[in-house]
Tab-separated table of C-alpha atoms and ligand atoms in Angstrom:
chain	number	residue	atom	x	y	z
J	250	MET	CA	0.000	0.000	0.000
J	251	PRO	CA	1.438	3.423	-0.868
J	252	GLU	CA	2.345	5.348	2.275
J	253	LEU	CA	2.903	9.094	2.695
J	254	PRO	CA	6.446	9.058	1.212
J	255	GLU	CA	5.267	7.185	-1.870
J	256	VAL	CA	2.338	9.571	-2.360
J	257	GLU	CA	4.613	12.592	-1.908
J	258	THR	CA	6.995	11.057	-4.440
J	259	VAL	CA	4.114	10.680	-6.884
J	260	ARG	CA	3.087	14.307	-6.293
J	261	ARG	CA	6.603	15.576	-6.959
J	262	GLY	CA	6.781	13.399	-10.070
J	263	LEU	CA	3.498	14.827	-11.353
J	264	VAL	CA	4.327	18.512	-10.794
J	265	PRO	CA	6.557	18.931	-13.895
J	266	VAL	CA	4.066	16.949	-15.983
J	267	LEU	CA	0.781	18.489	-14.862
J	268	GLN	CA	1.353	21.929	-13.378
J	269	GLY	CA	0.216	24.566	-15.843
J	270	THR	CA	-1.098	22.021	-18.317
J	271	ILE	CA	-4.650	21.790	-19.643
J	272	LEU	CA	-6.606	18.552	-19.372
J	273	ILE	CA	-7.525	18.171	-23.023
J	274	ASP	CA	-9.342	14.888	-22.619
J	275	VAL	CA	-10.400	12.644	-19.764
J	276	GLN	CA	-11.855	9.174	-20.132
J	277	THR	CA	-13.207	6.796	-17.502
J	278	PHE	CA	-13.614	3.128	-18.329
J	279	ARG	CA	-15.970	2.176	-15.528
J	280	GLU	CA	-18.511	3.775	-13.196
J	281	ASP	CA	-16.510	3.643	-10.006
J	282	LEU	CA	-13.385	2.847	-8.048
J	283	ARG	CA	-14.037	2.438	-4.325
J	284	TYR	CA	-16.859	4.937	-4.805
J	285	PRO	CA	-18.674	6.023	-7.969
J	286	PHE	CA	-17.029	8.834	-9.946
J	287	PRO	CA	-18.811	12.190	-9.532
J	288	LEU	CA	-21.546	12.956	-12.034
J	289	PHE	CA	-20.151	14.187	-15.382
J	290	PHE	CA	-16.651	13.661	-13.967
J	291	ALA	CA	-14.767	13.609	-17.267
J	292	GLU	CA	-16.862	16.414	-18.773
J	293	GLN	CA	-16.230	18.649	-15.772
J	294	LEU	CA	-12.472	18.106	-15.931
J	295	LYS	CA	-12.058	18.717	-19.645
J	296	GLY	CA	-10.550	22.073	-20.495
J	297	GLN	CA	-9.433	22.880	-16.966
J	298	THR	CA	-5.841	23.877	-16.224
J	299	VAL	CA	-4.025	22.152	-13.376
J	300	GLU	CA	-2.746	25.071	-11.310
J	301	THR	CA	-1.053	23.447	-8.315
J	302	LEU	CA	-0.608	19.991	-6.823
J	303	GLU	CA	-0.835	19.475	-3.105
J	304	ARG	CA	-0.938	16.502	-0.729
J	305	ARG	CA	-3.003	15.950	2.401
J	306	ALA	CA	-2.082	12.722	4.226
J	307	LYS	CA	-2.213	10.139	1.424
J	308	TYR	CA	-4.523	12.156	-0.827
J	309	LEU	CA	-3.310	14.018	-3.905
J	310	LEU	CA	-5.023	17.331	-4.601
J	311	LEU	CA	-4.968	18.845	-8.069
J	312	HIS	CA	-6.250	22.400	-7.818
J	313	LEU	CA	-7.902	23.350	-11.115
J	314	SER	CA	-8.582	26.637	-12.879
J	315	GLY	CA	-12.355	26.243	-12.571
J	316	SER	CA	-12.193	26.593	-8.753
J	317	GLN	CA	-12.463	22.840	-8.416
J	318	THR	CA	-10.039	20.367	-6.878
J	319	LEU	CA	-9.516	16.858	-8.166
J	320	ILE	CA	-8.815	14.491	-5.287
J	321	ILE	CA	-6.988	11.236	-5.946
J	322	HIS	CA	-6.280	8.465	-3.447
J	323	LEU	CA	-4.272	5.484	-4.649
J	324	GLY	CA	-5.941	3.023	-2.300
J	325	MET	CA	-4.096	-0.293	-2.065
J	326	SER	CA	-2.811	-0.721	-5.576
J	327	GLY	CA	-3.377	2.535	-7.483
J	328	ARG	CA	-0.643	3.784	-9.802
J	329	LEU	CA	-0.303	6.749	-12.126
J	330	ARG	CA	1.636	6.062	-15.293
J	331	ILE	CA	2.947	8.822	-17.521
J	332	ASP	CA	3.208	8.095	-21.197
J	333	SER	CA	5.034	10.647	-23.329
J	334	THR	CA	4.925	8.658	-26.545
J	335	HIS	CA	2.366	9.350	-29.220
J	336	ASP	CA	1.114	5.784	-29.289
J	337	PHE	CA	-0.292	5.250	-25.815
J	338	ILE	CA	-1.524	1.721	-25.305
J	339	LYS	CA	-4.213	1.159	-22.704
J	340	GLN	CA	-3.306	-1.562	-20.236
J	341	LYS	CA	-5.413	-3.922	-18.181
J	342	HIS	CA	-6.814	-2.103	-15.094
J	343	ASP	CA	-6.325	1.370	-16.612
J	344	HIS	CA	-9.547	2.955	-15.307
J	345	VAL	CA	-8.993	6.650	-16.019
J	346	ILE	CA	-6.932	8.328	-18.721
J	347	PHE	CA	-5.976	12.004	-18.772
J	348	ARG	CA	-4.547	13.630	-21.892
J	349	THR	CA	-2.731	16.924	-21.446
J	350	SER	CA	-1.977	19.939	-23.610
J	351	ARG	CA	1.680	18.853	-23.507
J	352	HIS	CA	0.723	15.692	-25.418
J	353	GLN	CA	1.278	13.390	-22.503
J	354	THR	CA	-1.074	10.718	-21.250
J	355	ILE	CA	-1.511	9.877	-17.588
J	356	ALA	CA	-3.184	6.580	-16.872
J	357	TYR	CA	-4.656	5.657	-13.508
J	358	ASN	CA	-4.226	1.920	-13.065
J	359	ASP	CA	-5.726	0.119	-10.072
J	360	ALA	CA	-6.115	-3.658	-10.031
J	361	ARG	CA	-7.886	-3.816	-6.660
J	362	ARG	CA	-9.903	-0.604	-7.104
J	363	PHE	CA	-9.667	0.666	-3.532
J	364	GLY	CA	-8.601	4.022	-4.940
J	365	LEU	CA	-10.748	7.118	-5.048
J	366	MET	CA	-11.294	10.109	-7.316
J	367	ASP	CA	-13.514	13.011	-6.419
J	368	LEU	CA	-14.139	16.564	-7.517
J	369	ILE	CA	-14.871	19.247	-4.930
J	370	PRO	CA	-14.934	23.064	-4.727
J	371	THR	CA	-11.370	24.254	-4.051
J	372	GLN	CA	-12.610	26.820	-1.569
J	373	ASN	CA	-13.835	24.162	0.866
J	374	TRP	CA	-11.275	21.439	0.315
J	375	HIS	CA	-10.213	21.388	3.985
J	376	ASP	CA	-13.752	20.350	4.887
J	377	TYR	CA	-13.755	17.359	2.544
J	378	ILE	CA	-15.524	14.423	4.201
J	379	HIS	CA	-12.446	12.170	4.235
J	380	PHE	CA	-10.264	14.918	5.773
J	381	LYS	CA	-12.437	15.606	8.799
J	382	LYS	CA	-10.798	13.048	11.083
J	383	LEU	CA	-7.235	13.610	9.887
J	384	GLY	CA	-4.697	14.921	12.362
J	385	PRO	CA	-1.773	17.243	11.649
J	386	GLU	CA	0.736	16.743	8.835
J	387	PRO	CA	4.150	15.658	10.155
J	388	PHE	CA	5.922	18.421	8.199
J	389	ASP	CA	3.523	21.205	9.182
J	390	GLN	CA	5.574	23.950	10.871
J	391	GLU	CA	2.703	24.627	13.251
J	392	PHE	CA	2.853	21.031	14.410
J	393	THR	CA	5.577	21.598	17.003
J	394	PHE	CA	6.791	19.034	19.497
J	395	GLU	CA	4.901	20.960	22.183
J	396	VAL	CA	1.647	20.399	20.296
J	397	PHE	CA	2.602	16.762	19.723
J	398	HIS	CA	3.474	16.262	23.396
J	399	LYS	CA	0.186	17.772	24.507
J	400	SER	CA	-1.808	15.401	22.324
J	401	LEU	CA	0.223	12.346	23.408
J	402	GLN	CA	-0.602	13.206	27.016
J	403	LYS	CA	-4.200	12.226	26.311
J	404	HIS	CA	-3.301	8.726	25.150
J	405	GLN	CA	-2.448	5.725	27.264
J	406	GLN	CA	-2.006	3.230	24.467
J	407	PRO	CA	1.502	2.148	23.406
J	408	ILE	CA	3.340	4.888	21.524
J	409	LYS	CA	3.730	2.672	18.430
J	410	VAL	CA	-0.058	2.203	18.266
J	411	ALA	CA	-0.615	5.939	18.866
J	412	LEU	CA	1.678	6.824	15.947
J	413	LEU	CA	-0.551	4.846	13.586
J	414	ASP	CA	-3.615	6.799	14.741
J	415	GLN	CA	-4.318	9.236	11.900
J	416	ARG	CA	-6.152	11.583	14.276
J	417	LEU	CA	-2.910	12.170	16.187
J	418	ILE	CA	-0.569	12.531	13.234
J	419	VAL	CA	-1.072	11.507	9.614
J	420	GLY	CA	1.195	9.502	7.372
J	421	VAL	CA	3.313	7.571	9.862
J	422	GLY	CA	2.742	4.044	8.559
J	423	ASN	CA	3.710	0.828	10.302
J	424	ILE	CA	7.268	0.683	8.983
J	425	TYR	CA	8.010	4.349	9.635
J	426	ALA	CA	6.630	4.134	13.183
J	427	SER	CA	9.083	1.338	14.090
J	428	GLU	CA	11.952	3.158	12.399
J	429	SER	CA	11.385	6.517	14.091
J	430	LEU	CA	11.004	4.910	17.543
J	431	TRP	CA	14.321	3.116	17.079
J	432	GLY	CA	15.911	6.401	16.046
J	433	SER	CA	14.590	7.972	19.257
J	434	LYS	CA	15.566	5.015	21.522
J	435	ILE	CA	11.939	4.744	22.651
J	436	HIS	CA	10.421	1.321	23.333
J	437	PRO	CA	7.307	0.790	21.170
J	438	ASN	CA	5.337	-0.457	24.155
J	439	ARG	CA	5.740	2.680	26.252
J	440	SER	CA	2.460	4.403	27.043
J	441	ALA	CA	2.160	7.467	24.821
J	442	ASN	CA	1.534	9.706	27.839
J	443	THR	CA	4.850	8.743	29.491
J	444	LEU	CA	7.014	10.380	26.822
J	445	THR	CA	8.943	13.377	28.138
J	446	PRO	CA	8.969	16.645	26.143
J	447	LYS	CA	12.586	15.890	25.217
J	448	GLU	CA	11.684	12.395	23.932
J	449	THR	CA	8.716	13.808	22.035
J	450	GLU	CA	10.935	16.396	20.381
J	451	LEU	CA	13.427	13.706	19.361
J	452	LEU	CA	10.611	11.488	18.097
J	453	LEU	CA	9.177	14.241	15.897
J	454	ILE	CA	12.641	14.968	14.494
J	455	ASN	CA	13.080	11.269	13.713
J	456	ILE	CA	9.625	10.933	12.132
J	457	ARG	CA	10.466	13.811	9.786
J	458	GLU	CA	13.898	12.398	9.028
J	459	VAL	CA	12.640	8.871	8.322
J	460	LEU	CA	9.871	10.191	6.042
J	461	ASN	CA	12.227	12.612	4.304
J	462	ARG	CA	14.749	9.861	3.656
J	463	ALA	CA	12.020	7.695	2.109
J	464	ILE	CA	10.797	10.605	-0.050
J	465	LYS	CA	14.365	11.245	-1.190
J	466	ALA	CA	14.878	7.558	-2.004
J	467	GLY	CA	11.580	7.636	-3.900
J	468	GLY	CA	12.804	10.633	-5.857
J	469	SER	CA	15.860	8.797	-7.076
J	470	THR	CA	13.769	5.723	-7.914
J	471	LEU	CA	11.523	8.063	-9.841
J	472	ARG	CA	14.370	9.479	-11.895
J	473	ASP	CA	15.440	5.967	-12.802
J	474	HIS	CA	11.987	4.932	-13.939
J	475	GLN	CA	10.710	8.327	-15.100
J	476	GLN	CA	7.217	7.678	-13.908
J	477	PRO	CA	5.421	8.480	-10.687
J	478	ASP	CA	4.669	4.925	-9.792
J	479	GLY	CA	2.595	4.403	-6.665
J	480	LYS	CA	4.211	1.010	-6.395
J	481	LEU	CA	7.688	2.369	-5.843
J	482	GLY	CA	7.687	0.203	-2.780
J	483	TYR	CA	9.633	0.698	0.358
J	484	PHE	CA	13.291	1.403	0.399
J	485	GLN	CA	14.312	-1.749	2.179
J	486	HIS	CA	18.044	-1.273	2.318
J	487	GLN	CA	17.549	1.782	4.492
J	488	PHE	CA	15.618	0.175	7.308
J	489	ALA	CA	17.238	0.093	10.710
J	490	VAL	CA	14.830	-2.339	12.365
J	491	TYR	CA	11.936	-3.143	10.068
J	492	SER	CA	12.112	-6.702	8.784
J	493	ARG	CA	15.486	-7.233	10.501
J	494	TYR	CA	14.304	-9.772	13.095
J	495	LEU	CA	17.204	-11.229	15.146
J	496	GLU	CA	19.783	-9.212	13.228
J	497	PRO	CA	22.241	-7.076	15.208
J	498	CYS	CA	21.243	-3.507	16.071
J	499	LEU	CA	22.802	-0.923	13.763
J	500	ARG	CA	23.370	1.649	16.497
J	501	GLU	CA	27.027	2.220	17.175
J	502	GLY	CA	28.099	0.595	20.407
J	503	CYS	CA	24.826	-1.325	20.866
J	504	GLN	CA	25.163	-5.088	21.329
J	505	GLY	CA	21.414	-5.737	21.084
J	506	HIS	CA	19.427	-7.628	18.484
J	507	ILE	CA	16.201	-6.771	16.725
J	508	ARG	CA	13.042	-8.285	18.159
J	509	LYS	CA	9.484	-8.204	16.937
J	510	PHE	CA	5.993	-8.579	18.339
J	511	ALA	CA	2.439	-7.884	17.226
J	512	GLN	CA	0.717	-4.656	18.242
J	513	ALA	CA	-2.845	-3.994	17.149
J	514	GLY	CA	-2.410	-6.668	14.506
J	515	ARG	CA	0.750	-5.162	13.009
J	516	SER	CA	4.382	-6.234	13.333
J	517	THR	CA	6.530	-4.007	15.485
J	518	TYR	CA	10.315	-4.245	15.277
J	519	TYR	CA	12.632	-2.809	17.918
J	520	CYS	CA	16.036	-3.292	19.510
J	521	GLU	CA	15.922	-5.263	22.739
J	522	ALA	CA	18.826	-3.294	24.229
J	523	CYS	CA	18.744	0.387	23.337
J	524	GLN	CA	15.039	1.255	23.230
J	525	LYS	CA	13.672	2.078	26.680
F	48	ZN	ZN1	20.195	-1.259	19.850
């Protein structure tokens, strides 16, 4: 499933292709993805210029010239494929095709169809139904460690479980939660409300660093493949704990090994020695 870094990578890959371009033609090849497409979806999009591309959690927002915003969520298996050739060939599971004034084709491919596309007034995009329960963005400057610490105080569940709660902070997926806790030397089973301000500050720094590293790795993958592929995958070689069960801890001077256990149905990896 694409996580925040993958979606951000897709957004950055789409900016040079879509920003300032006109959607000359839009075609849908079925009635719905996870939900039905809006009424007259393709017709409404045609002729609009893509002005800016933004991201909220794992949603892509394409702000259009007609004061509308196209919302795209990649779901479990959604991918956007850019085709710059003049002989675009539709592939199996291509459900939406956009043609731009720069003669490029962008195909939305989604085998499992858990993705979503919607069209809403730009003015009210913050109030979009799927955004109502979303917490702060990890990179938001207003989301300081003080704010983070205050909200963690209200939660008794293990910090690893709290990090996956999208109402507390968005975009910290299972892998990135384990990684940032290792970076902060915090045990994943600690109650969220026991973190000190200092630990919370370190944790927020590590969350940003882990996500930034993944976005950067995605960027280089993108350059190699020249397409914003939602299936870029995770950047396995960079993981400190995730999927490294029983391997030695990578922290300098630490003699511990990586352990794992299940928390809220997800695998948590941590170092037995240096995370307290
Ligand atoms: Zn360790």
